[in-house]
Coordinates of C-alpha atoms and ligand atoms in Angstrom, one line a residue:
X1330 CA 77.2 3.0 19.9
X1331 CA 78.2 3.1 16.2
X1332 CA 76.2 -0.1 15.6
X1333 CA 73.2 1.5 17.3
X1334 CA 73.7 4.5 15.1
X1335 CA 73.5 2.3 12.0
X1336 CA 70.5 0.5 13.2
X1337 CA 68.7 3.7 14.2
X1338 CA 69.5 5.3 10.9
X1339 CA 68.1 2.2 9.2
X1340 CA 65.1 2.0 11.5
X1341 CA 64.1 5.6 10.8
X1342 CA 64.5 5.2 7.0
X1343 CA 62.4 2.0 7.2
X1344 CA 59.6 3.5 9.3
X1345 CA 59.4 6.8 7.5
X1346 CA 59.8 6.2 3.8
X1347 CA 61.1 2.8 3.0
X1348 CA 58.1 0.5 3.4
X1349 CA 56.8 1.0 -0.2
X1350 CA 60.3 1.5 -1.6
X1351 CA 61.9 -1.4 0.1
X1352 CA 59.4 -3.9 -1.4
X1353 CA 61.2 -5.8 -4.0
X1354 CA 61.1 -4.2 -7.4
X1355 CA 59.1 -6.3 -9.8
X1356 CA 61.7 -6.5 -12.5
X1357 CA 60.8 -10.0 -13.6
X1358 CA 63.8 -11.4 -11.8
X1359 CA 62.6 -13.0 -8.7
X1360 CA 66.0 -13.4 -6.9
X1361 CA 66.8 -11.2 -4.0
X1362 CA 70.4 -9.9 -3.9
X1363 CA 71.9 -9.9 -0.4
X1364 CA 75.3 -8.9 0.7
X1365 CA 76.9 -10.4 3.9
X1366 CA 80.1 -9.1 5.5
X1367 CA 81.4 -12.5 6.7
X1368 CA 81.0 -16.0 5.4
X1369 CA 79.4 -17.2 8.6
X1370 CA 76.6 -14.7 8.0
X1371 CA 76.4 -15.5 4.3
X1372 CA 75.9 -19.2 5.3
X1373 CA 72.8 -18.4 7.4
X1374 CA 71.3 -16.2 4.7
X1375 CA 71.9 -18.8 2.0
X1376 CA 70.5 -21.6 4.2
X1377 CA 67.3 -19.6 4.9
X1378 CA 67.0 -18.0 1.5
X1379 CA 67.7 -21.0 -0.6
X1380 CA 67.7 -20.3 -4.3
X1381 CA 65.5 -17.3 -3.9
X1382 CA 68.4 -15.2 -2.5
X1383 CA 71.8 -14.6 -4.2
X1384 CA 74.3 -13.9 -1.5
X1385 CA 77.7 -12.2 -1.9
X1386 CA 80.3 -12.3 0.9
X1387 CA 82.5 -9.3 1.3
X1388 CA 85.2 -10.6 3.6
X1389 CA 86.9 -13.6 2.0
X1390 CA 88.1 -16.8 3.6
X1391 CA 91.3 -16.3 5.7
X1392 CA 90.8 -12.5 6.0
X1393 CA 90.6 -10.7 9.3
X1394 CA 87.3 -8.8 9.7
X1395 CA 88.5 -6.6 12.5
X1396 CA 90.9 -4.8 10.1
X1397 CA 88.9 -5.1 6.9
X1398 CA 88.0 -1.9 4.9
X1399 CA 85.4 -1.9 2.2
X1400 CA 86.8 -1.7 -1.3
X1401 CA 85.3 0.2 -4.2
X1402 CA 83.7 -3.1 -5.5
X1403 CA 82.3 -3.9 -2.1
X1404 CA 80.6 -0.5 -2.1
X1405 CA 79.2 -1.1 -5.5
X1406 CA 77.9 -4.5 -4.5
X1407 CA 76.3 -3.0 -1.3
X1408 CA 74.7 -0.2 -3.3
X1409 CA 73.2 -2.7 -5.8
X1410 CA 72.0 -5.2 -3.1
X1411 CA 68.4 -5.4 -1.9
X1412 CA 69.6 -6.0 1.7
X1413 CA 72.9 -6.1 3.7
X1414 CA 73.6 -8.3 6.7
X1415 CA 76.5 -7.5 9.0
X1416 CA 77.6 -9.0 12.3
X1417 CA 77.6 -5.8 14.4
X1418 CA 79.0 -5.6 18.0
X1419 CA 82.0 -3.7 16.4
X1420 CA 83.3 -6.8 14.6
X1421 CA 83.5 -4.8 11.3
X1422 CA 85.0 -1.8 13.1
X1423 CA 86.6 -0.4 9.9
X1424 CA 83.5 -0.8 7.8
X1425 CA 81.1 1.3 9.9
X1426 CA 81.3 4.4 7.6
X1427 CA 80.8 2.2 4.6
X1428 CA 77.7 0.6 6.2
X1429 CA 76.3 4.0 7.1
X1430 CA 76.9 5.3 3.6
X1431 CA 74.9 2.5 2.0
X1432 CA 72.2 2.5 4.8
X1433 CA 69.8 4.6 2.8
X1434 CA 66.7 3.2 1.2
X1435 CA 67.5 -0.5 2.0
X1436 CA 67.7 -2.6 5.1
X1437 CA 71.2 -2.8 6.6
X1438 CA 70.8 -5.4 9.3
X1439 CA 72.9 -6.4 12.3
X1440 CA 72.4 -10.1 12.4
X1441 CA 73.2 -10.3 16.2
X1442 CA 70.4 -7.9 17.1
X1443 CA 68.2 -10.5 18.8
X1444 CA 70.9 -11.8 21.1
X1445 CA 69.8 -10.5 24.5
X1446 CA 72.1 -8.1 26.4
X1447 CA 72.4 -10.7 29.2
X1448 CA 73.7 -13.3 26.7
X1449 CA 76.5 -11.0 25.5
X1450 CA 79.9 -11.2 27.1
X1451 CA 82.0 -8.2 28.1
X1452 CA 85.5 -9.5 28.6
X1453 CA 88.2 -7.5 30.5
X1454 CA 90.3 -5.4 28.3
X1455 CA 87.6 -4.8 25.7
X1456 CA 86.9 -1.2 26.9
X1457 CA 83.3 -2.0 27.9
X1458 CA 82.2 -3.3 24.5
X1459 CA 80.6 -6.6 24.0
X1460 CA 82.6 -9.4 22.5
X1461 CA 81.5 -9.8 18.8
X1462 CA 82.5 -13.4 18.2
X1463 CA 79.0 -14.8 19.0
X1464 CA 79.1 -17.4 16.1
X1465 CA 81.4 -19.5 18.3
X1466 CA 78.4 -20.7 20.2
X1467 CA 75.8 -22.4 18.0
X1468 CA 73.0 -21.7 20.5
X1469 CA 73.6 -18.0 20.4
X1470 CA 74.2 -18.0 16.7
X1471 CA 70.9 -19.8 16.2
X1472 CA 69.2 -16.5 17.1
X1473 CA 70.5 -15.0 13.9
X1474 CA 68.2 -17.4 11.9
X1475 CA 65.1 -15.5 13.1
X1476 CA 66.6 -12.2 12.1
X1477 CA 67.3 -13.5 8.6
X1478 CA 63.8 -15.1 8.4
X1479 CA 62.1 -11.8 9.4
X1480 CA 64.1 -9.6 7.0
X1481 CA 63.7 -11.9 4.0
X1482 CA 60.0 -12.4 4.7
X1483 CA 59.5 -8.6 4.9
X1484 CA 61.2 -8.1 1.6
X1485 CA 59.5 -11.0 -0.1
X1486 CA 56.3 -11.8 1.8
X1487 CA 55.0 -14.1 -0.9
X1488 CA 57.6 -16.7 -0.1
X1489 CA 57.6 -16.4 3.7
X1490 CA 56.4 -20.0 4.3
X1491 CA 59.3 -21.3 2.2
X1492 CA 61.8 -19.2 4.3
X1493 CA 60.1 -20.4 7.5
X1494 CA 60.4 -24.1 6.5
X1495 CA 64.1 -23.7 5.7
X1496 CA 64.8 -21.7 8.9
X1497 CA 63.4 -24.7 10.9
X1498 CA 65.8 -27.0 9.2
X1499 CA 68.7 -24.8 9.9
X1500 CA 67.7 -24.5 13.5
X1501 CA 67.6 -28.3 13.8
X1502 CA 71.2 -28.5 12.3
X1503 CA 72.5 -25.9 14.8
X1504 CA 70.8 -27.9 17.7
X1505 CA 72.6 -31.1 16.6
X1506 CA 75.9 -29.2 16.4
X1507 CA 75.3 -27.8 19.9
X1508 CA 74.6 -31.3 21.3
X1509 CA 77.7 -32.7 19.6
X1510 CA 79.8 -29.9 21.0
X1511 CA 78.5 -30.4 24.5
X1512 CA 79.0 -34.1 24.6
X1513 CA 82.4 -34.1 22.9
X1514 CA 83.9 -31.2 24.9
X1515 CA 82.7 -32.9 28.1
X1516 CA 85.2 -35.7 27.5
X1517 CA 88.2 -33.4 28.0
X1518 CA 89.8 -34.1 31.4
X1519 CA 89.2 -31.4 34.0
X1520 CA 92.9 -30.4 34.2
X1521 CA 93.2 -29.8 30.5
X1522 CA 90.1 -27.6 29.9
X1523 CA 92.2 -24.6 28.9
X1524 CA 92.0 -23.2 25.4
X1525 CA 94.9 -21.0 24.5
X1526 CA 94.5 -19.3 21.1
X1527 CA 96.1 -16.6 19.0
X1528 CA 93.4 -14.0 19.7
X1529 CA 90.4 -13.8 22.0
X1530 CA 87.7 -15.2 19.7
X1531 CA 86.5 -18.2 21.8
X1532 CA 84.8 -16.7 24.8
X1533 CA 81.3 -17.7 23.8
X1534 CA 82.4 -21.3 23.1
X1535 CA 84.1 -21.3 26.5
X1536 CA 81.1 -19.8 28.2
X1537 CA 78.7 -22.3 26.7
X1538 CA 80.8 -25.5 27.3
X1539 CA 82.7 -24.6 30.5
X1540 CA 86.2 -24.2 29.2
X1541 CA 88.8 -21.7 30.3
X1542 CA 90.0 -19.5 27.5
X1543 CA 93.1 -17.5 27.0
X1544 CA 93.6 -15.3 23.9
X1545 CA 97.1 -14.1 23.4
X1546 CA 96.1 -11.0 21.5
X1547 CA 92.8 -9.7 22.9
X1548 CA 89.4 -9.4 21.3
X1549 CA 90.4 -7.5 18.3
X1550 CA 93.6 -8.3 16.4
X1551 CA 94.4 -4.5 16.3
X1552 CA 96.4 -4.6 19.5
X1553 CA 99.7 -6.5 19.9
X1554 CA 100.4 -9.0 22.7
X1555 CA 103.0 -7.7 25.2
X1556 CA 105.9 -9.7 26.5
X1557 CA 104.3 -9.6 29.9
X1558 CA 101.2 -11.3 28.5
X1559 CA 103.3 -14.0 26.8
X1560 CA 105.2 -14.5 30.1
X1561 CA 102.0 -15.0 32.1
X1562 CA 100.5 -17.4 29.6
X1563 CA 103.7 -19.4 29.6
X1564 CA 103.3 -19.6 33.4
X1565 CA 99.8 -21.0 33.0
X1566 CA 100.9 -23.6 30.4
X1567 CA 103.7 -24.8 32.6
X1568 CA 101.8 -24.7 36.0
X1569 CA 98.7 -26.5 34.6
X1570 CA 100.6 -28.8 32.2
X1571 CA 98.4 -27.7 29.3
X1572 CA 99.2 -30.1 26.5
X1573 CA 98.4 -27.9 23.4
X1574 CA 97.8 -24.4 22.1
X1575 CA 96.0 -23.5 18.9
X1576 CA 96.7 -21.4 15.8
X1577 CA 94.1 -19.5 13.8
X1578 CA 93.6 -19.2 10.1
X1579 CA 93.2 -15.4 10.1
X1580 CA 95.9 -14.5 12.7
X1581 CA 99.7 -14.7 12.6
X1582 CA 101.1 -17.6 14.6
X1583 CA 104.2 -15.6 15.8
X1584 CA 102.9 -15.3 19.3
X1585 CA 101.9 -19.0 19.5
X1586 CA 105.5 -19.9 18.6
X1587 CA 106.9 -17.7 21.4
X1588 CA 104.6 -19.5 23.9
X1589 CA 105.8 -22.9 22.8
X1590 CA 109.5 -21.8 23.0
X1591 CA 108.9 -20.3 26.4
X1592 CA 107.3 -23.4 27.8
X1593 CA 110.0 -25.6 26.3
X1594 CA 112.7 -23.6 28.0
X1595 CA 111.1 -24.4 31.3
X1596 CA 110.9 -28.1 30.5
X1597 CA 107.2 -28.4 29.5
X1598 CA 106.5 -29.5 25.9
X1599 CA 103.4 -27.9 24.4
X1600 CA 102.2 -28.9 20.9
X1601 CA 100.2 -27.1 18.3
X1602 CA 96.8 -28.6 18.8
X1603 CA 95.8 -27.6 15.3
X1604 CA 94.4 -24.7 13.3
X1605 CA 91.1 -23.3 14.4
X1606 CA 88.7 -21.2 12.4
X1607 CA 88.1 -18.0 14.4
X1608 CA 86.9 -15.1 12.3
X1609 CA 86.5 -16.9 8.9
X1610 CA 85.4 -20.3 7.6
X1611 CA 87.3 -22.7 5.4
X1612 CA 87.4 -22.6 1.6
X1613 CA 84.0 -22.3 -0.2
X1614 CA 82.8 -25.6 -1.5
X1615 CA 84.3 -27.6 1.3
X1616 CA 82.5 -28.9 4.5
X1617 CA 84.8 -26.6 6.5
X1618 CA 83.5 -23.8 4.3
X1619 CA 80.1 -24.1 5.9
X1620 CA 79.2 -22.8 9.4
X1621 CA 78.4 -26.3 10.7
X1622 CA 81.6 -27.6 9.2
X1623 CA 83.7 -24.8 10.7
X1624 CA 82.4 -25.3 14.2
X1625 CA 82.6 -29.1 13.9
X1626 CA 86.2 -28.7 12.8
X1627 CA 87.0 -26.5 15.8
X1628 CA 85.2 -28.7 18.4
X1629 CA 86.7 -31.9 17.1
X1630 CA 90.2 -30.4 16.9
X1631 CA 90.0 -29.0 20.4
X1632 CA 88.7 -32.2 21.9
X1633 CA 91.3 -34.4 20.3
X1634 CA 94.2 -32.1 21.2
X1635 CA 93.2 -31.7 24.8
X1636 CA 92.9 -35.4 25.6
X1637 CA 89.2 -35.9 25.1
X1638 CA 87.6 -38.2 22.6
X1639 CA 85.9 -37.3 19.4
X1640 CA 85.7 -39.1 16.0
X1641 CA 88.4 -38.0 13.6
X1642 CA 85.7 -37.1 11.0
X1643 CA 83.7 -35.0 13.5
X1644 CA 79.9 -35.1 14.1
X1645 CA 79.1 -35.9 10.4
X1646 CA 82.2 -37.9 9.5
X1647 CA 83.0 -35.2 6.9
X1648 CA 86.1 -33.4 8.2
X1649 CA 89.2 -33.5 6.1
X1650 CA 91.6 -36.2 7.0
X1651 CA 88.7 -38.5 7.9
X1652 CA 88.6 -42.0 6.4
Ligands
ZN527 ZN1 88.2 -11.8 16.1

């Protein structure tokens, strides 16, 4: 609802008064300034915008977007920017007021807006809200490319053909990532297709590639896992002989440790299958600090830990630790 409020507010501004105002000021500097809330969004904007768009990311690597509040310098950056892209679907739940505050006179765009209602997931326990972690599925995330293309072209129509060409390249990369994920994940044996993670960020991945997913902490990291939840996940690990559980870069691994200890006390050894990127990417300037690298890392780590086969270096041979 809040997201809808932001987009309605923006829509009315755009239709009533913004069209002439929103056209880029001819200051002699041709670069558009964009702000993106998460690095996954910034990556798409950068890929489509190329050197015509300067992108600033608000939520840094390793930081949890569910709990993030805009700082004074974020507000200043958003006020300065030509355009702001955010995820929506309540991912940035604590930034809604900040986004509404800056949504005057410039486009503030939910990048997930073209994902059909039917393609969204509404997991139990999320109070009827859609799961915001859509970037986990490259096919759904590819729909954000068109949103970025349309918005950049509207601000800077002169260079539309350039944006369109780059959008095509990005789409091809995402398609390659989707094919790799599909074939690699298909090698995990049937009994082991259970993905246990610190919080419930992997539903779209599981939905696309037929995995079962169990998040210890729910969709948002705001709520704590109960002892009963930990107990029932331990039951699943022991009953199904699940070989590995995963930790996340943005979430405490305390709960994961309780699971491993719980299973161990019942005679089943579970290992940590590796660290997954859930709500943030790896360090800027590394392969894992790109959207494709982030998802490649996750897929490759999951496949190898759950008994499937995937090259150590991932789809492009570029993952850390690769020869
Ligand atoms: Zn999350």
